[in-house]
Amino acid sequence: MKSSNQFAAVAREKLVMPLGRHAVFMAVLLTIVLGMTRAASAQVAPSGDEGGFSIAAGAMASGYQVQYGQQKLLGIAGVVDVDTRRRFGLEAEGRWLMFNNPTQMRITTYMAGPRYHHSMGKFQVYGKGLVGIGQFTFPYNYAQGNYLVIAPGGGVDYRWKRRISFRLADFEYQVWPQFTFGSMTSAGVSAGILYHIF
């Protein structure tokens, strides 16, 4: 029977995942997204809709249901949104799920991708499609692995003041297609506050 040290060594060997293919995929995806943004800026726009963009950054609290072990983890997240007046933009986020974890399981994700937003009075609804890297620390620190993560989602913001918005709800469905034990999913909701830099 294998000792816990032997189990940890075997798990580490299985979890060392080459990120070369994923780095190339993400570089190509980012190039396509940036190319689309450049092409859109060259088009003629109605006078009330042309030019300009805004940047907002903020922090959120998150709660996620993780398929592996059916765990419910809590954490924090940082987000940056770059939006144009033509409703298209980019979102980047980092999330650290590390609370409510008696088994010491931790999940960290760094993702970015395009977003589409639509304002209705003081409310703004948005959809997003993020791609990035997820770092998964297995229970009791037996092993750690880095994986590709794909995350569609969306949410609702409320513009409270000129520079302050509340992120009322941000929904995200994460797919980890090359997880060690087969494809894994997680889903969660976040809420927080955003500061509009300009």
PDB file of C-alpha atoms in Angstrom, residues 9 17 26 38 42 56 60 64-65 81 86 88 106 127-128 131-132 140 157 172-174 198:
ATOM      1  CA  ALA A   9       4.832  12.128  -5.674  1.00  0.00           C
ATOM      2  CA  MET A  17       0.952  19.861 -17.436  1.00  0.00           C
ATOM      3  CA  MET A  26      -4.321  32.084 -25.780  1.00  0.00           C
ATOM      4  CA  ARG A  38      -8.827  47.717 -34.160  1.00  0.00           C
ATOM      5  CA  ALA A  42     -11.891  52.155 -38.123  1.00  0.00           C
ATOM      6  CA  ALA A  56     -13.201  50.553 -14.291  1.00  0.00           C
ATOM      7  CA  MET A  60     -15.627  41.263  -5.486  1.00  0.00           C
ATOM      8  CA  TYR A  64     -18.302  28.785  -6.125  1.00  0.00           C
ATOM      9  CA  GLN A  65     -19.557  25.210  -6.360  1.00  0.00           C
ATOM     10  CA  ASP A  81     -13.147  46.364 -17.427  1.00  0.00           C
ATOM     11  CA  ARG A  86     -19.981  50.897 -28.952  1.00  0.00           C
ATOM     12  CA  PHE A  88     -17.771  46.104 -26.809  1.00  0.00           C
ATOM     13  CA  ARG A 106      -7.491  26.213  -3.180  1.00  0.00           C
ATOM     14  CA  GLY A 127     -21.988  39.090 -21.173  1.00  0.00           C
ATOM     15  CA  LYS A 128     -18.390  37.877 -21.296  1.00  0.00           C
ATOM     16  CA  VAL A 131      -9.987  32.284 -21.204  1.00  0.00           C
ATOM     17  CA  GLY A 132      -7.027  31.802 -18.917  1.00  0.00           C
ATOM     18  CA  TYR A 140      -4.272  18.553   2.030  1.00  0.00           C
ATOM     19  CA  ASP A 157     -23.990  46.515 -12.583  1.00  0.00           C
ATOM     20  CA  GLU A 172     -19.573  32.529 -14.298  1.00  0.00           C
ATOM     21  CA  TYR A 173     -19.467  28.929 -15.517  1.00  0.00           C
ATOM     22  CA  GLN A 174     -15.931  27.579 -15.669  1.00  0.00           C
ATOM     23  CA  PHE A 198     -12.242  57.443 -16.551  1.00  0.00           C
TER      24      PHE A 198
END
